[in-house]
Short mmCIF file of C-alpha atoms and ligand atoms in Angstrom, two decimals:
data_model
loop_
_atom_site.label_atom_id
_atom_site.label_comp_id
_atom_site.label_asym_id
_atom_site.label_seq_id
_atom_site.Cartn_x
_atom_site.Cartn_y
_atom_site.Cartn_z
CA MET A 1141 18.30 103.62 78.73
CA ARG A 1142 18.52 104.60 82.40
CA ILE A 1143 19.95 102.38 85.12
CA GLU A 1144 18.89 102.80 88.77
CA PHE A 1145 20.01 100.78 91.76
CA VAL A 1146 17.29 100.46 94.40
CA GLN A 1147 16.84 98.74 97.73
CA ALA A 1148 15.27 95.30 97.45
CA ASP A 1149 12.32 95.48 99.88
CA ARG A 1150 11.63 91.86 100.85
CA ALA A 1151 8.16 92.61 102.27
CA ASN A 1152 7.05 94.81 99.38
CA PRO A 1153 8.31 93.56 96.01
CA PRO A 1154 7.57 95.83 93.04
CA ALA A 1155 4.03 96.06 91.73
CA GLU A 1156 4.45 97.89 88.41
CA GLY A 1157 6.00 97.30 85.02
CA ALA A 1158 8.08 94.35 83.98
CA ILE A 1159 9.78 92.41 86.76
CA ALA A 1160 12.37 89.71 86.18
CA THR A 1161 13.30 87.21 88.82
CA ALA A 1162 15.24 83.96 88.97
CA ILE A 1163 14.10 80.36 89.19
CA ILE A 1164 16.69 77.78 90.11
CA ASP A 1165 16.94 74.44 88.33
CA GLY A 1166 14.39 71.98 89.74
CA GLY A 1167 11.78 74.71 90.11
CA LYS A 1168 13.20 76.30 93.26
CA LEU A 1169 12.24 79.95 93.77
CA SER A 1170 15.05 82.45 94.29
CA GLU A 1171 14.66 84.97 97.14
CA GLY A 1172 13.11 87.55 94.81
CA ALA A 1173 10.76 84.94 93.36
CA GLN A 1174 9.67 83.93 96.87
CA ASP A 1175 8.77 87.53 97.65
CA LEU A 1176 6.70 87.86 94.50
CA ASP A 1177 5.12 84.48 95.14
CA LYS A 1178 3.85 85.71 98.51
CA ALA A 1179 2.53 88.92 96.95
CA THR A 1180 0.57 86.92 94.36
CA SER A 1181 -0.87 84.23 96.64
CA GLY A 1182 1.45 81.59 95.20
CA ALA A 1183 1.06 82.39 91.48
CA LEU A 1184 4.76 81.77 90.77
CA ALA A 1185 4.91 78.37 92.46
CA ARG A 1186 1.70 77.34 90.66
CA ALA A 1187 3.10 78.48 87.31
CA VAL A 1188 6.27 76.48 87.84
CA ALA A 1189 4.29 73.42 88.95
CA ALA A 1190 1.91 73.65 85.98
CA GLY A 1191 4.32 73.15 83.10
CA ARG A 1192 7.71 72.15 81.82
CA PHE A 1193 9.57 75.30 82.89
CA LYS A 1194 11.69 74.28 85.89
CA GLY A 1195 14.41 76.93 85.90
CA ALA A 1196 16.81 75.40 83.41
CA LYS A 1197 19.51 77.88 82.40
CA GLY A 1198 18.25 80.04 79.52
CA ALA A 1199 14.60 78.98 79.82
CA SER A 1200 11.90 81.50 80.69
CA LEU A 1201 8.22 81.84 81.54
CA GLU A 1202 5.97 84.89 81.50
CA LEU A 1203 3.21 85.69 84.00
CA VAL A 1204 1.06 88.61 82.95
CA ALA A 1205 -1.00 90.53 85.54
CA PRO A 1206 -1.32 87.83 88.21
CA ALA A 1207 -3.79 88.52 91.05
CA GLY A 1208 -2.05 90.71 93.62
CA ARG A 1209 0.25 92.19 90.95
CA GLU A 1210 -2.35 93.24 88.38
CA SER A 1211 -0.26 95.94 86.77
CA ALA A 1212 2.89 93.89 86.39
CA ARG A 1213 4.30 91.31 84.05
CA ILE A 1214 6.63 88.89 85.72
CA THR A 1215 9.36 87.12 83.79
CA LEU A 1216 10.74 84.02 85.43
CA LEU A 1217 14.24 83.33 84.17
CA GLY A 1218 15.94 79.99 84.63
CA VAL A 1219 19.41 80.41 86.10
CA GLY A 1220 20.51 76.79 86.42
CA ASP A 1221 22.19 75.99 89.74
CA GLY A 1222 21.41 79.45 91.15
CA GLN A 1223 25.04 80.20 92.03
CA TRP A 1224 25.37 83.92 91.41
CA ASN A 1225 28.57 85.27 89.95
CA GLY A 1226 29.40 88.14 87.61
CA GLU A 1227 28.79 86.07 84.52
CA SER A 1228 25.44 84.62 85.59
CA ALA A 1229 24.24 88.04 86.77
CA GLU A 1230 25.21 89.58 83.45
CA THR A 1231 23.38 86.89 81.48
CA PHE A 1232 20.35 87.34 83.74
CA GLY A 1233 20.26 91.08 83.05
CA ALA A 1234 20.71 90.62 79.31
CA SER A 1235 18.05 87.89 79.04
CA ALA A 1236 15.62 89.87 81.18
CA TYR A 1237 16.03 92.88 78.91
CA ALA A 1238 15.75 90.81 75.72
CA SER A 1239 12.53 89.13 76.82
CA THR A 1240 10.78 92.33 77.93
CA LYS A 1241 12.17 95.02 75.64
CA THR A 1242 9.12 95.22 73.37
CA SER A 1243 6.51 94.16 75.96
CA GLY A 1244 5.14 97.68 76.31
CA ALA A 1245 6.53 98.08 79.83
CA THR A 1246 8.65 101.20 80.27
CA THR A 1247 10.31 100.00 83.47
CA LEU A 1248 12.05 96.70 84.00
CA THR A 1249 12.98 95.72 87.55
CA LEU A 1250 15.63 93.07 88.03
CA LEU A 1251 14.55 91.65 91.37
CA LEU A 1252 17.76 90.38 92.94
CA PRO A 1253 17.72 90.25 96.76
CA GLY A 1254 20.54 88.03 98.01
CA VAL A 1255 22.75 89.10 95.14
CA SER A 1256 25.88 91.17 95.90
CA GLY A 1257 26.33 94.77 94.82
CA GLU A 1258 29.02 93.79 92.33
CA GLU A 1259 26.77 91.15 90.78
CA GLY A 1260 23.92 93.65 90.69
CA ALA A 1261 26.15 95.98 88.69
CA ARG A 1262 26.97 93.14 86.32
CA ALA A 1263 23.22 92.52 85.85
CA ALA A 1264 22.86 96.19 84.88
CA PHE A 1265 25.82 95.80 82.52
CA GLY A 1266 24.19 92.78 80.83
CA ALA A 1267 20.89 94.62 80.37
CA THR A 1268 22.72 97.64 78.98
CA LEU A 1269 24.76 95.62 76.47
CA ALA A 1270 21.58 93.85 75.34
CA SER A 1271 19.84 97.20 74.78
CA TYR A 1272 22.24 98.30 72.04
CA ARG A 1273 20.43 99.32 68.89
CA PHE A 1274 21.58 101.31 65.87
CA ASP A 1275 18.43 103.03 64.66
CA LYS A 1276 19.48 106.53 63.64
CA TYR A 1277 18.56 105.89 60.00
CA ARG A 1278 15.10 104.47 60.67
CA THR A 1279 12.40 107.05 60.07
CA THR A 1280 9.20 105.06 59.56
CA GLU A 1281 9.34 102.41 62.29
CA LYS A 1282 6.01 102.15 64.11
CA ALA A 1283 6.09 103.03 67.80
CA ASP A 1284 4.81 99.58 68.77
CA LYS A 1285 7.83 97.94 67.14
CA LYS A 1286 10.36 100.03 69.05
CA PRO A 1287 11.76 98.91 72.41
CA SER A 1288 9.53 100.17 75.23
CA VAL A 1289 11.85 99.74 78.22
CA GLU A 1290 13.35 103.09 79.23
CA THR A 1291 14.52 102.39 82.76
CA VAL A 1292 16.07 99.30 84.31
CA LYS A 1293 15.91 99.20 88.10
CA VAL A 1294 18.23 96.77 89.79
CA ALA A 1295 16.84 95.83 93.19
CA VAL A 1296 19.57 94.49 95.48
CA ASP A 1297 20.37 94.41 99.21
CA ASP A 1298 23.18 96.95 98.87
CA PRO A 1299 22.40 99.44 96.11
CA ALA A 1300 25.29 101.70 97.18
CA ALA A 1301 27.78 98.88 96.57
CA ALA A 1302 26.17 98.20 93.19
CA GLU A 1303 26.37 101.88 92.29
CA ALA A 1304 30.08 101.93 93.19
CA ALA A 1305 30.80 98.88 91.02
CA TRP A 1306 28.78 100.36 88.17
CA GLY A 1307 31.17 103.25 87.40
CA ASP A 1308 33.82 101.28 85.50
CA LEU A 1309 31.21 99.02 83.91
CA LYS A 1310 29.26 102.03 82.66
CA ALA A 1311 32.47 103.39 81.12
CA LEU A 1312 33.01 100.02 79.44
CA ALA A 1313 29.44 99.85 78.12
CA ASP A 1314 29.75 103.39 76.71
CA ALA A 1315 32.97 102.39 74.95
CA ILE A 1316 31.45 99.21 73.50
CA PHE A 1317 28.52 101.28 72.20
CA PHE A 1318 30.94 103.78 70.67
CA SER A 1319 32.75 100.93 68.93
CA ARG A 1320 29.50 99.29 67.75
CA ASP A 1321 28.27 102.63 66.38
CA LEU A 1322 31.43 103.10 64.31
CA VAL A 1323 31.09 99.61 62.86
CA SER A 1324 27.37 100.04 62.13
CA GLU A 1325 27.70 103.36 60.29
CA PRO A 1326 27.28 103.10 56.52
CA PRO A 1327 30.41 103.61 54.43
CA ASN A 1328 29.12 106.76 52.73
CA VAL A 1329 28.90 108.38 56.16
CA LEU A 1330 31.96 106.84 57.83
CA TYR A 1331 35.02 107.22 55.60
CA PRO A 1332 38.60 107.94 56.66
CA GLU A 1333 38.23 111.69 57.19
CA SER A 1334 34.82 111.63 58.87
CA TYR A 1335 36.00 108.71 61.02
CA ALA A 1336 39.13 110.61 62.06
CA GLN A 1337 36.99 113.60 63.06
CA ARG A 1338 34.84 111.40 65.31
CA ILE A 1339 37.99 110.25 67.04
CA LYS A 1340 39.23 113.83 67.31
CA ALA A 1341 36.08 114.59 69.30
CA LEU A 1342 37.33 112.19 72.01
CA GLU A 1343 39.82 114.88 73.05
CA SER A 1344 37.03 116.11 75.33
CA MET A 1345 37.65 112.93 77.36
CA GLY A 1346 41.30 113.83 77.90
CA LEU A 1347 42.74 111.80 75.03
CA GLU A 1348 45.32 113.35 72.68
CA VAL A 1349 44.45 112.80 69.03
CA GLU A 1350 46.71 113.48 66.04
CA ILE A 1351 45.58 112.98 62.46
CA LEU A 1352 48.11 112.36 59.69
CA GLY A 1353 46.90 112.95 56.13
CA GLU A 1354 48.28 111.56 52.87
CA ALA A 1355 51.00 114.19 52.48
CA GLU A 1356 52.39 113.47 55.95
CA MET A 1357 52.24 109.73 55.39
CA ALA A 1358 53.99 110.09 52.05
CA LYS A 1359 56.77 112.01 53.80
CA LEU A 1360 57.13 109.11 56.24
CA GLY A 1361 57.38 106.67 53.33
CA MET A 1362 54.14 104.79 53.96
CA GLY A 1363 53.81 103.49 50.41
CA SER A 1364 52.12 100.32 51.58
CA LEU A 1365 49.18 101.99 53.34
CA LEU A 1366 48.87 104.74 50.74
CA GLY A 1367 48.74 102.26 47.85
CA VAL A 1368 45.52 100.80 49.26
CA GLY A 1369 43.74 104.16 49.42
CA GLN A 1370 45.01 105.36 46.06
CA GLY A 1371 41.90 104.32 44.14
CA SER A 1372 39.55 106.17 46.49
CA ILE A 1373 38.51 109.80 46.23
CA ARG A 1374 38.64 109.80 50.04
CA ASP A 1375 41.95 110.75 51.63
CA SER A 1376 43.57 108.07 53.79
CA GLN A 1377 44.22 108.96 57.42
CA LEU A 1378 46.42 107.69 60.21
CA VAL A 1379 44.98 108.50 63.62
CA VAL A 1380 47.24 108.46 66.66
CA ILE A 1381 45.48 108.46 70.04
CA GLN A 1382 47.32 108.78 73.33
CA TRP A 1383 46.26 108.39 76.94
CA LYS A 1384 48.88 109.44 79.46
CA GLY A 1385 47.72 108.11 82.80
CA GLY A 1386 50.81 106.12 83.72
CA GLY A 1387 53.52 108.64 84.57
CA ASP A 1388 56.77 107.88 82.76
CA ALA A 1389 56.04 104.18 82.12
CA GLN A 1390 56.82 102.78 78.66
CA PRO A 1391 53.54 102.87 76.69
CA ILE A 1392 51.56 99.88 75.53
CA ALA A 1393 50.15 100.08 72.02
CA PHE A 1394 47.16 98.91 70.00
CA VAL A 1395 46.87 99.16 66.23
CA GLY A 1396 43.68 98.67 64.22
CA LYS A 1397 42.81 97.94 60.60
CA GLY A 1398 40.35 100.59 59.50
CA VAL A 1399 39.26 99.83 55.95
CA THR A 1400 36.04 101.85 55.91
CA PHE A 1401 34.94 99.94 52.83
CA ASP A 1402 36.65 97.01 51.15
CA THR A 1403 35.50 96.42 47.59
CA GLY A 1404 38.61 94.33 47.04
CA GLY A 1405 39.93 97.04 44.70
CA ILE A 1406 40.87 95.88 41.19
CA SER A 1407 40.76 92.28 42.52
CA ILE A 1408 37.11 93.11 43.09
CA LYS A 1409 34.90 91.07 45.41
CA PRO A 1410 31.66 89.40 44.24
CA ALA A 1411 28.54 91.61 44.62
CA ASP A 1412 26.81 89.17 46.97
CA GLY A 1413 27.43 90.26 50.55
CA MET A 1414 29.81 93.06 49.61
CA GLU A 1415 27.81 95.43 51.83
CA ASP A 1416 29.32 93.56 54.79
CA MET A 1417 32.65 95.14 53.96
CA LYS A 1418 31.57 98.34 55.68
CA TRP A 1419 32.65 96.60 58.87
CA ASP A 1420 36.16 96.02 57.59
CA MET A 1421 37.16 98.76 60.02
CA GLY A 1422 36.17 96.65 63.03
CA GLY A 1423 39.75 96.29 64.28
CA SER A 1424 40.22 100.03 64.39
CA ALA A 1425 36.83 100.45 66.07
CA ALA A 1426 37.95 98.04 68.81
CA VAL A 1427 41.07 100.14 69.35
CA ALA A 1428 38.96 103.33 69.39
CA GLY A 1429 36.59 101.71 71.90
CA LEU A 1430 39.52 100.64 74.05
CA MET A 1431 40.88 104.20 74.14
CA HIS A 1432 37.36 105.38 75.03
CA VAL A 1433 37.12 103.14 78.09
CA ILE A 1434 40.73 103.80 79.10
CA ALA A 1435 39.90 107.52 79.20
CA GLY A 1436 36.40 106.93 80.60
CA ARG A 1437 37.71 105.18 83.68
CA LYS A 1438 40.94 107.23 83.82
CA ALA A 1439 43.22 104.20 83.63
CA LYS A 1440 46.62 104.38 85.31
CA ALA A 1441 48.53 103.43 82.19
CA ASN A 1442 50.15 104.99 79.15
CA VAL A 1443 48.25 103.70 76.16
CA VAL A 1444 48.69 104.42 72.45
CA GLY A 1445 46.03 103.61 69.86
CA ILE A 1446 46.76 103.82 66.14
CA LEU A 1447 44.08 103.56 63.47
CA GLY A 1448 45.01 103.02 59.82
CA LEU A 1449 42.03 104.40 57.89
CA VAL A 1450 41.61 103.81 54.14
CA GLU A 1451 38.94 103.01 51.60
CA ASN A 1452 39.77 100.21 49.12
CA MET A 1453 38.19 101.12 45.76
CA PRO A 1454 38.70 100.18 42.11
CA ASP A 1455 39.44 103.21 39.93
CA GLY A 1456 41.63 104.45 37.11
CA ASN A 1457 44.16 105.41 39.73
CA ALA A 1458 43.78 102.27 41.82
CA GLN A 1459 46.64 99.98 42.71
CA ARG A 1460 47.09 97.03 40.30
CA PRO A 1461 47.93 93.39 40.95
CA GLY A 1462 51.59 93.29 39.96
CA ASP A 1463 52.48 96.68 41.42
CA VAL A 1464 55.43 96.91 43.78
CA VAL A 1465 55.21 99.37 46.66
CA THR A 1466 57.80 100.44 49.22
CA SER A 1467 56.72 100.34 52.85
CA MET A 1468 57.89 102.65 55.63
CA SER A 1469 60.16 99.82 56.82
CA GLY A 1470 62.00 99.99 53.50
CA GLN A 1471 60.82 96.53 52.50
CA THR A 1472 59.24 96.28 49.05
CA ILE A 1473 55.93 94.48 48.58
CA GLU A 1474 54.63 92.89 45.40
CA ILE A 1475 50.87 93.26 45.21
CA ILE A 1476 49.41 89.95 44.03
CA ASN A 1477 45.82 90.62 45.08
CA THR A 1478 44.52 94.09 45.88
CA ASP A 1479 41.92 92.47 48.16
CA ALA A 1480 44.66 91.48 50.62
CA GLU A 1481 44.77 95.14 51.66
CA GLY A 1482 44.45 94.99 55.44
CA ARG A 1483 47.97 93.66 55.90
CA LEU A 1484 49.27 96.48 53.70
CA VAL A 1485 47.65 99.05 55.96
CA LEU A 1486 48.92 97.35 59.11
CA ALA A 1487 52.47 96.94 57.76
CA ASP A 1488 53.00 100.69 57.85
CA ALA A 1489 50.88 101.34 60.94
CA LEU A 1490 52.79 98.72 62.96
CA TRP A 1491 56.15 99.99 61.75
CA TYR A 1492 55.23 103.57 62.61
CA CYS A 1493 54.01 102.50 66.04
CA GLN A 1494 57.17 100.68 67.10
CA ASP A 1495 59.42 103.27 65.48
CA ARG A 1496 57.82 106.26 67.20
CA PHE A 1497 56.64 104.90 70.54
CA LYS A 1498 59.06 102.05 71.38
CA PRO A 1499 56.12 100.35 73.15
CA LYS A 1500 56.33 97.60 75.75
CA PHE A 1501 54.20 95.57 73.33
CA MET A 1502 51.90 96.03 70.33
CA VAL A 1503 48.59 94.29 69.73
CA ASP A 1504 46.90 94.71 66.37
CA LEU A 1505 43.27 93.90 65.61
CA ALA A 1506 41.95 93.34 62.11
CA THR A 1507 39.12 91.79 60.14
CA LEU A 1508 41.98 90.36 58.13
CA THR A 1509 41.06 87.09 56.48
CA GLY A 1510 38.05 85.05 55.41
CA ALA A 1511 40.25 82.05 56.20
CA ILE A 1512 40.02 82.66 59.96
CA ILE A 1513 36.23 82.25 59.69
CA ILE A 1514 36.80 78.86 58.05
CA SER A 1515 39.23 77.94 60.86
CA LEU A 1516 37.45 79.25 63.96
CA GLY A 1517 33.92 80.30 62.99
CA ASN A 1518 32.09 83.30 64.41
CA ASP A 1519 32.64 82.91 68.14
CA VAL A 1520 36.42 82.70 68.37
CA SER A 1521 39.11 85.11 67.15
CA GLY A 1522 42.56 83.99 66.02
CA LEU A 1523 45.55 85.02 68.15
CA PHE A 1524 48.97 85.12 66.49
CA SER A 1525 52.00 86.21 68.46
CA ASN A 1526 55.78 86.22 68.72
CA ASN A 1527 55.60 86.29 72.52
CA ASP A 1528 54.29 83.74 75.06
CA GLU A 1529 53.82 86.13 77.97
CA LEU A 1530 51.72 88.56 75.95
CA SER A 1531 49.71 85.63 74.59
CA GLU A 1532 49.09 84.31 78.10
CA ASN A 1533 47.92 87.73 79.24
CA LEU A 1534 45.53 87.97 76.31
CA LEU A 1535 44.23 84.45 76.90
CA ALA A 1536 43.67 85.19 80.60
CA ALA A 1537 41.67 88.31 79.71
CA SER A 1538 39.78 86.25 77.15
CA LYS A 1539 38.80 83.77 79.84
CA ALA A 1540 37.71 86.52 82.22
CA THR A 1541 35.53 88.29 79.66
CA GLY A 1542 34.19 85.48 77.49
CA GLU A 1543 35.61 87.10 74.33
CA GLN A 1544 37.17 83.95 72.98
CA LEU A 1545 40.63 83.59 71.48
CA TRP A 1546 42.53 80.63 70.10
CA ARG A 1547 46.26 80.82 69.58
CA MET A 1548 47.36 79.94 66.07
CA PRO A 1549 50.89 79.07 64.96
CA LEU A 1550 53.34 81.11 62.88
CA PRO A 1551 55.47 78.32 61.38
CA PRO A 1552 58.70 79.61 59.79
CA ALA A 1553 58.33 76.95 57.08
CA TYR A 1554 55.33 78.81 55.67
CA GLU A 1555 57.38 81.96 55.07
CA LYS A 1556 58.24 80.79 51.57
CA GLN A 1557 54.56 81.11 50.62
CA ILE A 1558 54.95 84.88 50.81
CA ASP A 1559 58.40 85.20 49.23
CA SER A 1560 58.17 87.25 46.03
CA MET A 1561 60.13 86.66 42.83
CA ILE A 1562 60.88 90.35 42.34
CA ALA A 1563 60.34 92.08 45.70
CA ASP A 1564 61.01 91.41 49.40
CA VAL A 1565 57.59 89.96 50.11
CA LYS A 1566 54.26 89.45 48.34
CA ASN A 1567 50.89 90.26 49.85
CA THR A 1568 49.21 86.85 49.48
CA GLY A 1569 50.38 83.34 50.21
CA GLY A 1570 47.81 81.15 48.47
CA ARG A 1571 44.80 79.36 49.94
CA ALA A 1572 46.64 77.05 52.34
CA GLY A 1573 46.81 78.56 55.84
CA GLY A 1574 45.53 81.92 54.63
CA SER A 1575 45.25 83.47 58.10
CA ILE A 1576 48.70 82.21 59.04
CA THR A 1577 50.47 83.62 55.99
CA ALA A 1578 48.69 86.91 56.69
CA GLY A 1579 50.12 86.77 60.23
CA LEU A 1580 53.59 85.94 58.88
CA PHE A 1581 53.32 88.92 56.55
CA LEU A 1582 52.57 91.24 59.48
CA GLN A 1583 55.41 89.74 61.49
CA ARG A 1584 57.87 90.90 58.84
CA PHE A 1585 57.01 94.46 59.87
CA VAL A 1586 57.58 93.88 63.58
CA ASN A 1587 61.04 94.12 65.10
CA LYS A 1588 62.05 92.70 68.49
CA VAL A 1589 59.01 94.10 70.30
CA PRO A 1590 56.43 91.66 71.75
CA TRP A 1591 53.54 91.64 69.31
CA ALA A 1592 50.17 89.94 68.96
CA HIS A 1593 47.72 90.00 66.08
CA LEU A 1594 44.01 89.28 66.59
CA ASP A 1595 42.15 88.26 63.43
CA ILE A 1596 38.56 89.26 64.23
CA ALA A 1597 37.05 88.74 60.75
CA GLY A 1598 34.61 86.19 62.21
CA THR A 1599 33.75 87.99 65.43
CA ALA A 1600 33.40 91.72 64.68
CA TRP A 1601 29.92 91.29 63.27
CA LYS A 1602 27.35 88.63 64.06
CA LYS A 1603 24.11 87.73 62.41
CA PRO A 1604 22.50 85.98 64.07
CA SER A 1605 24.17 86.64 67.39
CA SER A 1606 24.68 83.76 69.79
CA GLU A 1607 24.71 85.76 73.03
CA PRO A 1608 22.06 87.83 74.83
CA THR A 1609 24.59 90.61 75.53
CA ILE A 1610 25.24 91.04 71.80
CA PRO A 1611 22.31 92.13 69.62
CA ASP A 1612 22.62 91.20 65.92
CA GLY A 1613 25.24 93.25 64.08
CA ALA A 1614 28.33 94.96 65.44
CA THR A 1615 29.69 93.14 68.48
CA GLY A 1616 32.38 95.49 69.75
CA PHE A 1617 34.66 92.45 70.06
CA GLY A 1618 38.00 93.32 71.60
CA VAL A 1619 37.07 96.38 73.64
CA ARG A 1620 36.23 94.39 76.72
CA LEU A 1621 39.03 91.89 76.25
CA LEU A 1622 41.77 94.48 75.92
CA ASN A 1623 40.37 96.67 78.69
CA GLN A 1624 40.48 93.63 80.98
CA MET A 1625 44.09 92.88 80.07
CA VAL A 1626 45.17 96.47 80.64
CA ALA A 1627 43.35 96.63 83.98
CA ASP A 1628 44.71 93.28 85.19
CA LYS A 1629 48.31 93.53 84.01
CA TYR A 1630 49.40 97.01 83.08
CA GLU A 1631 48.05 99.42 85.68
CA GLY A 1632 49.90 100.30 88.84
N1 BES B 57 38.35 92.19 54.73
C1 BES B 57 38.71 90.98 54.11
C2 BES B 57 38.58 89.78 55.05
C3 BES B 57 37.19 89.42 55.46
C4 BES B 57 36.46 88.51 54.73
C5 BES B 57 36.63 89.96 56.58
C6 BES B 57 35.19 88.17 55.12
C7 BES B 57 35.35 89.62 56.97
C8 BES B 57 34.64 88.72 56.24
C9 BES B 57 40.15 91.05 53.63
O1 BES B 57 40.58 92.29 53.24
C10 BES B 57 40.25 90.15 52.46
O2 BES B 57 39.63 90.45 51.47
N2 BES B 57 41.02 89.09 52.58
C11 BES B 57 41.17 88.15 51.53
C12 BES B 57 42.64 87.82 51.42
C13 BES B 57 42.99 87.03 50.19
C14 BES B 57 42.78 87.88 48.95
C15 BES B 57 44.41 86.59 50.32
C16 BES B 57 40.35 86.92 51.89
O3 BES B 57 40.30 86.56 53.06
O4 BES B 57 39.75 86.35 50.99
MN1 MN B 58 40.14 92.71 51.22
ZN1 ZN B 59 39.68 93.88 54.06
#
């Protein structure tokens, strides 16, 4: 989809295609709506007077081919109090796109005189995020079911300012799409090696990408990660991505769980809904998306991204419940349930990260536990951390982006739930506080470095989605949040 920023011409509002404009609570016409109202001999004011639609936030009303604008369809979108800010502009753009995408119109104009350039760019960002669609495997969809909108024109007073603000937002949207694509790919197409190759291709953006295979990981002693992939015919991979935009500053690091398919292994999952476990690599996709935007906007920071990529399959060679593996840290792990595999992957990936890079901090992202969905549902991710400052920075970025986090505790008293009878630690801690004992497990593989763990099991994938900027399916959760934190706190 193309984005164009154009001059809002107050005397000559657009006459073609789909046009979206704002109505303020109480039925008040925004500046753009006033212009269209004049051009249609008062059709907008009459429409608002005729029914219940009075501009309440989220409400909308469609006017098709009104006299004076015969070749247009006008969507009136309620914006509540009419106070424009980045967030309201973004929602406006997303809702406008969602309500016109299959109308048949090929052009959608967001008519926004009186709105700043920066807010205009955010409207374009909202429309772009809403336009995400993963349709590469559809071959028989009828043309009249496909989205028709090809171009979104954003009409503002200062299109040059909007264009300038769009650069970083475009880079962010591209990265979110990259992340959503990875999550949406089927597991026969996206497996550790094919995934690693897609990341390798990001070298064209200036990122450095190293891929470690099973032999290299075995040499490093990564028995915990390798045990998970041992039942799969696919080779496990550890992908190390680096962006060096920050001179000689100590790097910051992000680590992602990348289980390209989680059957549960020998502790096999029920058949119902198992297909969802293709998105068990959502944490790694968030890290990959973050690296994409960091490179896309040439961030002034040194950033490391590490993806632990494995497929968890049952097989004659698969890991058994009862096995004991030795992690890179030297700690031994008793496998109680082969379905608690994400923490096993992260144990070695986190250890490797701190050992090699000595980062300022590490943040890991993982679709780690079903228990976090019971705790926080599908709109809020769990934040676990050994460090208050890092937590505050993440929570501030969460507030700024709307990607919600809630800090969860790591009570030392629960450690005994993961003490093993025969090894240093066991990989499950029972039903009580399942997300917390998973966090405590990870913490055993983190030394003094500030660390945070985001459990995104509830938020990586949404069906149905609750926000206009997120179509059903892969959300890209984390890309925007982490990019915001890096931009606000760790550049310059
Ligand atoms: N990938 C799952 C967690 C998950 C569940 C993500 C549902 C998204 C939706 C993880 O590997 C897992 O299976 N966790 C187990 C842990 C248990 C065996 C201790 C779980 O949550 O049931
Ligand atoms: Mn599992
Ligand atoms: Zn899993």
